[in-house]
Amino acid sequence: MYTEDRVVLKVEQFNNNDVSSLIELSSSVGWDYDENEIKTILSSGKIYGHKNPEGKIVSCAAIIPYDTNLASIGMVIVHSDYRGTGLGKEVTQQCIASVSKETSIMLISTDEGKPLYESLGFRTVDVVHKFLCENFDCNSVEVNNEFTLDTYKVDDFQQMMELDSAAFGDRRSKFLLNRFEQSKQCIVVKDQNSQIIGFGLSIQGPINLIVGPIVAPDFKTAASIMKELAANHHGNLRIDVPSGHHDFMTFLHTCGFNKVNEPPIMMKNSSAMPNRNQKLYGIAAQVFG
């Protein structure tokens, strides 16, 4: 058991050599980060934390800065033996200090973490809706003939980034490139003029197929993207849906999804969510905001 009078642990920045130890820490609290997810976080942002005298990682937190004035904090974990010692606060403060004071910082909190984040100046501005599914079944969704679904190609990136920027509230070019590379499947939606009007990704995790981000002009298009991404998957699925999409969440229920949690979205250096156009139907993952 860690005691402050015995040893002082210093915050350090982790790299690819620390991936296996970060997975071990994640597993110790029941979270399912795997090698691919952690490498995407490392290549898109920074992970800080503490190691004990034996070299074992006992805390971590990640920050992903986006292109202009927004960053996301996530993956805040403290090993059970070290809780209550201030490591979580210290590592979160390091994340905050790594970006400018003008940067708006968002995070999606656990119930346990909320008091810590409030003490650091974060305020709840919204919630996200976490859905899980063990058996996806949605044959009732009608195909919309007004658009076509196609596989992502590199030439599509610029259009997709612009769509994502308006839906998410900031450009996140570096992260999107890394996410496309990580994805199991990436599809684009094209209108009758071959212009991209939406897209969706799926990421295969150790437990769930994670669906998101989904960007679409309306809920029926988002539902078609969801159906396409989940069509040939046999196993668990997860999607985290922003507020304001009641029809899409009803659709998910009819396909076998259940809402299991409604974690708060918290902001620092801003009193509201970033400006979004209500076309983001599924976020990438909670760590990415």
mmCIF file of C-alpha atoms in Angstrom:
data_model
loop_
_atom_site.group_PDB
_atom_site.id
_atom_site.type_symbol
_atom_site.label_atom_id
_atom_site.label_comp_id
_atom_site.label_asym_id
_atom_site.label_seq_id
_atom_site.Cartn_x
_atom_site.Cartn_y
_atom_site.Cartn_z
ATOM 1 C CA MET A 1 0.000 0.000 0.000
ATOM 2 C CA TYR A 2 1.329 3.411 -0.969
ATOM 3 C CA THR A 3 1.933 5.956 1.815
ATOM 4 C CA GLU A 4 3.059 9.520 1.175
ATOM 5 C CA ASP A 5 5.696 9.506 3.879
ATOM 6 C CA ARG A 6 7.432 6.493 2.368
ATOM 7 C CA VAL A 7 7.919 7.538 -1.249
ATOM 8 C CA VAL A 8 6.950 10.358 -3.588
ATOM 9 C CA LEU A 9 5.867 9.316 -7.058
ATOM 10 C CA LYS A 10 6.539 11.736 -9.892
ATOM 11 C CA VAL A 11 4.374 12.321 -12.936
ATOM 12 C CA GLU A 12 5.924 11.152 -16.177
ATOM 13 C CA GLN A 13 4.860 10.945 -19.803
ATOM 14 C CA PHE A 14 4.331 7.469 -21.204
ATOM 15 C CA ASN A 15 5.162 6.100 -24.649
ATOM 16 C CA ASN A 16 4.719 2.921 -26.703
ATOM 17 C CA ASN A 17 7.032 1.021 -24.356
ATOM 18 C CA ASP A 18 4.401 1.448 -21.625
ATOM 19 C CA VAL A 19 1.443 0.043 -23.553
ATOM 20 C CA SER A 20 1.345 -3.387 -21.892
ATOM 21 C CA SER A 21 1.537 -1.855 -18.420
ATOM 22 C CA LEU A 22 -1.256 0.596 -19.294
ATOM 23 C CA ILE A 23 -3.412 -2.313 -20.460
ATOM 24 C CA GLU A 24 -2.738 -4.043 -17.142
ATOM 25 C CA LEU A 25 -3.789 -0.943 -15.194
ATOM 26 C CA SER A 26 -6.923 -0.588 -17.332
ATOM 27 C CA SER A 27 -7.852 -4.240 -16.735
ATOM 28 C CA SER A 28 -7.398 -3.814 -12.980
ATOM 29 C CA VAL A 29 -10.389 -1.437 -12.899
ATOM 30 C CA GLY A 30 -12.488 -3.424 -15.396
ATOM 31 C CA TRP A 31 -11.856 -1.218 -18.433
ATOM 32 C CA ASP A 32 -11.125 -2.737 -21.829
ATOM 33 C CA TYR A 33 -8.379 -0.619 -23.395
ATOM 34 C CA ASP A 34 -6.281 -2.711 -25.751
ATOM 35 C CA GLU A 35 -3.003 -2.162 -27.592
ATOM 36 C CA ASN A 36 -4.555 -0.566 -30.673
ATOM 37 C CA GLU A 37 -6.681 1.871 -28.669
ATOM 38 C CA ILE A 38 -3.796 2.994 -26.470
ATOM 39 C CA LYS A 39 -1.504 3.441 -29.471
ATOM 40 C CA THR A 40 -4.150 5.600 -31.151
ATOM 41 C CA ILE A 41 -4.338 7.725 -27.996
ATOM 42 C CA LEU A 42 -0.540 8.018 -27.849
ATOM 43 C CA SER A 43 -0.289 8.995 -31.506
ATOM 44 C CA SER A 44 -3.127 11.529 -31.174
ATOM 45 C CA GLY A 45 -2.204 13.048 -27.799
ATOM 46 C CA LYS A 46 -0.319 12.357 -24.572
ATOM 47 C CA ILE A 47 -0.660 9.983 -21.637
ATOM 48 C CA TYR A 48 0.761 10.946 -18.242
ATOM 49 C CA GLY A 49 0.914 8.987 -15.023
ATOM 50 C CA HIS A 50 2.873 7.573 -12.120
ATOM 51 C CA LYS A 51 4.990 4.469 -11.708
ATOM 52 C CA ASN A 52 5.701 2.918 -8.318
ATOM 53 C CA PRO A 53 9.288 2.138 -7.225
ATOM 54 C CA GLU A 54 9.002 -1.277 -8.898
ATOM 55 C CA GLY A 55 8.247 0.386 -12.248
ATOM 56 C CA LYS A 56 4.571 -0.590 -12.342
ATOM 57 C CA ILE A 57 2.156 2.027 -13.676
ATOM 58 C CA VAL A 58 -0.304 2.921 -10.933
ATOM 59 C CA SER A 59 -2.053 5.935 -12.472
ATOM 60 C CA CYS A 60 -2.667 7.476 -15.864
ATOM 61 C CA ALA A 61 -4.639 10.140 -17.699
ATOM 62 C CA ALA A 62 -4.715 11.049 -21.377
ATOM 63 C CA ILE A 63 -5.236 14.362 -23.128
ATOM 64 C CA ILE A 64 -5.961 14.704 -26.828
ATOM 65 C CA PRO A 65 -5.579 18.268 -28.153
ATOM 66 C CA TYR A 66 -7.515 19.012 -31.314
ATOM 67 C CA ASP A 67 -6.643 21.438 -34.087
ATOM 68 C CA THR A 68 -7.752 24.798 -32.702
ATOM 69 C CA ASN A 69 -9.100 25.418 -29.200
ATOM 70 C CA LEU A 70 -10.502 22.157 -27.833
ATOM 71 C CA ALA A 71 -8.959 19.172 -26.023
ATOM 72 C CA SER A 72 -10.371 16.011 -24.475
ATOM 73 C CA ILE A 73 -9.245 14.282 -21.278
ATOM 74 C CA GLY A 74 -9.945 10.621 -20.620
ATOM 75 C CA MET A 75 -8.497 7.304 -19.495
ATOM 76 C CA VAL A 76 -8.130 8.651 -15.952
ATOM 77 C CA ILE A 77 -7.263 5.574 -13.895
ATOM 78 C CA VAL A 78 -5.731 5.053 -10.453
ATOM 79 C CA HIS A 79 -4.866 1.579 -9.194
ATOM 80 C CA SER A 80 -7.018 0.572 -6.229
ATOM 81 C CA ASP A 81 -3.981 0.377 -3.927
ATOM 82 C CA TYR A 82 -3.182 4.040 -4.591
ATOM 83 C CA ARG A 83 -6.599 5.680 -4.415
ATOM 84 C CA GLY A 84 -7.004 8.545 -2.010
ATOM 85 C CA THR A 85 -3.360 9.575 -2.339
ATOM 86 C CA GLY A 86 -3.880 12.448 -4.779
ATOM 87 C CA LEU A 87 -2.428 10.736 -7.843
ATOM 88 C CA GLY A 88 -5.604 11.137 -9.890
ATOM 89 C CA LYS A 89 -5.741 14.855 -9.221
ATOM 90 C CA GLU A 90 -2.063 15.331 -9.944
ATOM 91 C CA VAL A 91 -2.109 13.493 -13.253
ATOM 92 C CA THR A 92 -5.281 15.309 -14.381
ATOM 93 C CA GLN A 93 -3.647 18.630 -13.496
ATOM 94 C CA GLN A 94 -0.667 17.624 -15.647
ATOM 95 C CA CYS A 95 -3.010 17.061 -18.573
ATOM 96 C CA ILE A 96 -4.610 20.477 -18.041
ATOM 97 C CA ALA A 97 -1.194 22.148 -17.807
ATOM 98 C CA SER A 98 -0.104 20.596 -21.114
ATOM 99 C CA VAL A 99 -2.449 22.849 -23.145
ATOM 100 C CA SER A 100 -2.924 26.610 -23.170
ATOM 101 C CA LYS A 101 -5.199 28.335 -20.652
ATOM 102 C CA GLU A 102 -7.436 29.393 -23.549
ATOM 103 C CA THR A 103 -8.116 25.796 -24.570
ATOM 104 C CA SER A 104 -11.565 24.477 -23.743
ATOM 105 C CA ILE A 105 -11.170 21.049 -22.143
ATOM 106 C CA MET A 106 -13.905 18.432 -22.153
ATOM 107 C CA LEU A 107 -14.184 15.079 -20.431
ATOM 108 C CA ILE A 108 -16.819 12.419 -19.925
ATOM 109 C CA SER A 109 -16.850 11.584 -16.237
ATOM 110 C CA THR A 110 -17.587 8.573 -14.106
ATOM 111 C CA ASP A 111 -19.741 9.116 -11.030
ATOM 112 C CA GLU A 112 -16.680 8.472 -8.873
ATOM 113 C CA GLY A 113 -14.544 10.993 -10.721
ATOM 114 C CA LYS A 114 -17.049 13.853 -10.799
ATOM 115 C CA PRO A 115 -16.092 15.441 -7.430
ATOM 116 C CA LEU A 116 -12.408 15.446 -8.439
ATOM 117 C CA TYR A 117 -13.141 17.164 -11.743
ATOM 118 C CA GLU A 118 -15.401 19.708 -10.067
ATOM 119 C CA SER A 119 -12.554 20.577 -7.674
ATOM 120 C CA LEU A 120 -10.404 21.294 -10.750
ATOM 121 C CA GLY A 121 -12.935 23.678 -12.273
ATOM 122 C CA PHE A 122 -14.912 21.371 -14.552
ATOM 123 C CA ARG A 123 -18.673 21.845 -14.758
ATOM 124 C CA THR A 124 -21.352 19.499 -16.132
ATOM 125 C CA VAL A 125 -22.807 20.805 -19.397
ATOM 126 C CA ASP A 126 -24.511 17.740 -20.902
ATOM 127 C CA VAL A 127 -24.611 13.930 -20.836
ATOM 128 C CA VAL A 128 -23.811 11.132 -23.279
ATOM 129 C CA HIS A 129 -25.935 7.986 -23.593
ATOM 130 C CA LYS A 130 -24.020 4.693 -23.424
ATOM 131 C CA PHE A 131 -25.656 1.780 -25.248
ATOM 132 C CA LEU A 132 -24.613 -1.890 -25.271
ATOM 133 C CA CYS A 133 -25.940 -4.760 -27.378
ATOM 134 C CA GLU A 134 -25.366 -8.506 -27.228
ATOM 135 C CA ASN A 135 -27.426 -9.487 -30.269
ATOM 136 C CA PHE A 136 -27.959 -6.912 -33.000
ATOM 137 C CA ASP A 137 -31.106 -7.515 -35.063
ATOM 138 C CA CYS A 138 -32.490 -4.760 -37.239
ATOM 139 C CA ASN A 139 -33.775 -6.200 -40.487
ATOM 140 C CA SER A 140 -36.706 -3.787 -40.351
ATOM 141 C CA VAL A 141 -34.577 -0.776 -41.344
ATOM 142 C CA GLU A 142 -35.487 0.329 -44.850
ATOM 143 C CA VAL A 143 -32.767 1.131 -47.383
ATOM 144 C CA ASN A 144 -32.802 4.781 -48.433
ATOM 145 C CA ASN A 145 -32.361 5.031 -52.201
ATOM 146 C CA GLU A 146 -31.441 8.714 -52.022
ATOM 147 C CA PHE A 147 -27.866 7.894 -51.040
ATOM 148 C CA THR A 148 -25.281 5.158 -51.433
ATOM 149 C CA LEU A 149 -22.918 3.590 -48.912
ATOM 150 C CA ASP A 150 -19.334 3.145 -50.005
ATOM 151 C CA THR A 151 -15.996 2.100 -48.496
ATOM 152 C CA TYR A 152 -13.726 4.906 -47.321
ATOM 153 C CA LYS A 153 -10.881 5.911 -49.619
ATOM 154 C CA VAL A 154 -7.989 8.249 -48.841
ATOM 155 C CA ASP A 155 -9.360 10.819 -51.279
ATOM 156 C CA ASP A 156 -12.476 11.073 -49.077
ATOM 157 C CA PHE A 157 -10.571 12.383 -46.056
ATOM 158 C CA GLN A 158 -10.892 16.125 -46.627
ATOM 159 C CA GLN A 159 -14.667 16.025 -47.043
ATOM 160 C CA MET A 160 -15.041 13.726 -44.060
ATOM 161 C CA MET A 161 -12.885 15.943 -41.858
ATOM 162 C CA GLU A 162 -15.026 18.972 -42.694
ATOM 163 C CA LEU A 163 -18.189 17.038 -41.844
ATOM 164 C CA ASP A 164 -16.655 15.828 -38.601
ATOM 165 C CA SER A 165 -15.474 19.317 -37.653
ATOM 166 C CA ALA A 166 -18.961 20.799 -37.939
ATOM 167 C CA ALA A 167 -20.521 17.857 -36.084
ATOM 168 C CA PHE A 168 -17.929 17.555 -33.303
ATOM 169 C CA GLY A 169 -17.127 21.230 -32.735
ATOM 170 C CA ASP A 170 -13.452 21.337 -33.729
ATOM 171 C CA ARG A 171 -11.166 20.005 -36.441
ATOM 172 C CA ARG A 172 -9.359 16.865 -35.332
ATOM 173 C CA SER A 173 -7.318 15.894 -38.373
ATOM 174 C CA LYS A 174 -4.556 13.972 -36.602
ATOM 175 C CA PHE A 175 -6.964 11.899 -34.547
ATOM 176 C CA LEU A 176 -9.190 11.074 -37.527
ATOM 177 C CA LEU A 177 -6.250 9.841 -39.596
ATOM 178 C CA ASN A 178 -5.198 7.585 -36.719
ATOM 179 C CA ARG A 179 -8.775 6.395 -36.173
ATOM 180 C CA PHE A 180 -9.290 5.522 -39.829
ATOM 181 C CA GLU A 181 -6.107 3.454 -39.726
ATOM 182 C CA GLN A 182 -7.310 1.653 -36.594
ATOM 183 C CA SER A 183 -10.850 1.025 -37.820
ATOM 184 C CA LYS A 184 -12.247 -2.374 -38.679
ATOM 185 C CA GLN A 185 -14.636 -0.761 -41.138
ATOM 186 C CA CYS A 186 -15.116 2.783 -42.397
ATOM 187 C CA ILE A 187 -17.980 3.690 -44.681
ATOM 188 C CA VAL A 188 -19.012 6.918 -46.349
ATOM 189 C CA VAL A 189 -22.449 8.088 -47.418
ATOM 190 C CA LYS A 190 -22.682 9.765 -50.832
ATOM 191 C CA ASP A 191 -25.588 11.660 -52.284
ATOM 192 C CA GLN A 192 -26.779 11.441 -55.881
ATOM 193 C CA ASN A 193 -24.034 13.887 -56.896
ATOM 194 C CA SER A 194 -21.340 11.693 -55.285
ATOM 195 C CA GLN A 195 -20.793 14.250 -52.520
ATOM 196 C CA ILE A 196 -20.047 12.811 -49.079
ATOM 197 C CA ILE A 197 -22.834 13.676 -46.637
ATOM 198 C CA GLY A 198 -21.957 11.324 -43.770
ATOM 199 C CA PHE A 199 -19.668 8.576 -42.524
ATOM 200 C CA GLY A 200 -19.226 5.958 -39.822
ATOM 201 C CA LEU A 201 -16.465 3.855 -38.281
ATOM 202 C CA SER A 202 -16.267 0.668 -36.269
ATOM 203 C CA ILE A 203 -13.394 -0.303 -33.972
ATOM 204 C CA GLN A 204 -12.897 -3.864 -32.777
ATOM 205 C CA GLY A 205 -12.100 -3.869 -29.077
ATOM 206 C CA PRO A 206 -11.386 -6.859 -26.834
ATOM 207 C CA ILE A 207 -14.993 -6.986 -25.623
ATOM 208 C CA ASN A 208 -17.126 -4.807 -27.899
ATOM 209 C CA LEU A 209 -17.269 -3.668 -31.477
ATOM 210 C CA ILE A 210 -17.252 0.079 -30.861
ATOM 211 C CA VAL A 211 -19.301 2.050 -33.367
ATOM 212 C CA GLY A 212 -18.431 5.712 -33.848
ATOM 213 C CA PRO A 213 -18.075 8.362 -34.790
ATOM 214 C CA ILE A 214 -21.238 8.411 -36.865
ATOM 215 C CA VAL A 215 -21.879 11.683 -38.668
ATOM 216 C CA ALA A 216 -25.088 11.895 -40.694
ATOM 217 C CA PRO A 217 -27.559 14.500 -41.981
ATOM 218 C CA ASP A 218 -30.538 12.801 -40.293
ATOM 219 C CA PHE A 219 -31.445 9.861 -38.096
ATOM 220 C CA LYS A 220 -32.480 7.545 -40.955
ATOM 221 C CA THR A 221 -29.076 7.949 -42.577
ATOM 222 C CA ALA A 222 -27.406 7.367 -39.202
ATOM 223 C CA ALA A 223 -29.526 4.219 -38.771
ATOM 224 C CA SER A 224 -28.443 2.949 -42.199
ATOM 225 C CA ILE A 225 -24.782 3.526 -41.265
ATOM 226 C CA MET A 226 -25.286 1.700 -37.964
ATOM 227 C CA LYS A 227 -26.940 -1.236 -39.712
ATOM 228 C CA GLU A 228 -24.122 -1.487 -42.257
ATOM 229 C CA LEU A 229 -21.379 -1.401 -39.612
ATOM 230 C CA ALA A 230 -23.095 -3.998 -37.419
ATOM 231 C CA ALA A 231 -24.465 -6.245 -40.171
ATOM 232 C CA ASN A 232 -21.821 -8.969 -40.187
ATOM 233 C CA HIS A 233 -20.708 -8.705 -36.562
ATOM 234 C CA HIS A 234 -21.462 -11.553 -34.193
ATOM 235 C CA GLY A 235 -20.840 -10.376 -30.649
ATOM 236 C CA ASN A 236 -21.169 -7.395 -28.370
ATOM 237 C CA LEU A 237 -21.542 -3.840 -29.663
ATOM 238 C CA ARG A 238 -21.233 -0.438 -28.034
ATOM 239 C CA ILE A 239 -22.171 3.068 -29.104
ATOM 240 C CA ASP A 240 -22.194 6.333 -27.133
ATOM 241 C CA VAL A 241 -24.848 8.742 -28.403
ATOM 242 C CA PRO A 242 -24.885 12.515 -27.796
ATOM 243 C CA SER A 243 -28.061 14.089 -26.435
ATOM 244 C CA GLY A 244 -30.793 15.268 -28.786
ATOM 245 C CA HIS A 245 -31.161 12.115 -30.882
ATOM 246 C CA HIS A 246 -34.324 10.530 -29.474
ATOM 247 C CA ASP A 247 -35.352 8.881 -32.766
ATOM 248 C CA PHE A 248 -31.932 7.308 -33.216
ATOM 249 C CA MET A 249 -31.917 6.011 -29.626
ATOM 250 C CA THR A 250 -35.388 4.520 -30.166
ATOM 251 C CA PHE A 251 -34.016 2.808 -33.281
ATOM 252 C CA LEU A 252 -31.135 1.366 -31.228
ATOM 253 C CA HIS A 253 -33.598 -0.059 -28.690
ATOM 254 C CA THR A 254 -35.522 -1.816 -31.470
ATOM 255 C CA CYS A 255 -32.270 -3.401 -32.674
ATOM 256 C CA GLY A 256 -31.410 -4.899 -29.290
ATOM 257 C CA PHE A 257 -29.392 -2.129 -27.640
ATOM 258 C CA ASN A 258 -29.932 -1.195 -24.010
ATOM 259 C CA LYS A 259 -28.937 2.105 -22.438
ATOM 260 C CA VAL A 260 -26.712 1.243 -19.488
ATOM 261 C CA ASN A 261 -25.428 4.620 -18.365
ATOM 262 C CA GLU A 262 -25.727 8.373 -18.859
ATOM 263 C CA PRO A 263 -22.317 9.775 -17.883
ATOM 264 C CA PRO A 264 -21.926 13.568 -17.591
ATOM 265 C CA ILE A 265 -19.961 15.644 -20.080
ATOM 266 C CA MET A 266 -17.897 18.228 -18.206
ATOM 267 C CA MET A 267 -16.082 21.313 -19.487
ATOM 268 C CA LYS A 268 -13.291 23.546 -18.201
ATOM 269 C CA ASN A 269 -12.535 27.006 -19.632
ATOM 270 C CA SER A 270 -15.981 26.986 -21.230
ATOM 271 C CA SER A 271 -19.514 27.137 -19.864
ATOM 272 C CA ALA A 272 -21.077 25.125 -22.689
ATOM 273 C CA MET A 273 -20.472 22.375 -25.188
ATOM 274 C CA PRO A 274 -18.558 23.279 -28.355
ATOM 275 C CA ASN A 275 -20.777 24.456 -31.213
ATOM 276 C CA ARG A 276 -22.211 21.379 -32.911
ATOM 277 C CA ASN A 277 -24.691 21.021 -35.770
ATOM 278 C CA GLN A 278 -26.594 18.037 -34.292
ATOM 279 C CA LYS A 279 -25.242 15.663 -36.949
ATOM 280 C CA LEU A 280 -23.008 13.648 -34.585
ATOM 281 C CA TYR A 281 -25.004 10.500 -33.804
ATOM 282 C CA GLY A 282 -22.233 8.470 -32.188
ATOM 283 C CA ILE A 283 -18.997 9.659 -30.595
ATOM 284 C CA ALA A 284 -15.658 7.966 -31.285
ATOM 285 C CA ALA A 285 -15.169 6.919 -27.643
ATOM 286 C CA GLN A 286 -15.444 8.642 -24.292
ATOM 287 C CA VAL A 287 -11.713 9.353 -24.123
ATOM 288 C CA PHE A 288 -11.985 11.367 -27.350
ATOM 289 C CA GLY A 289 -14.986 13.428 -26.282
#
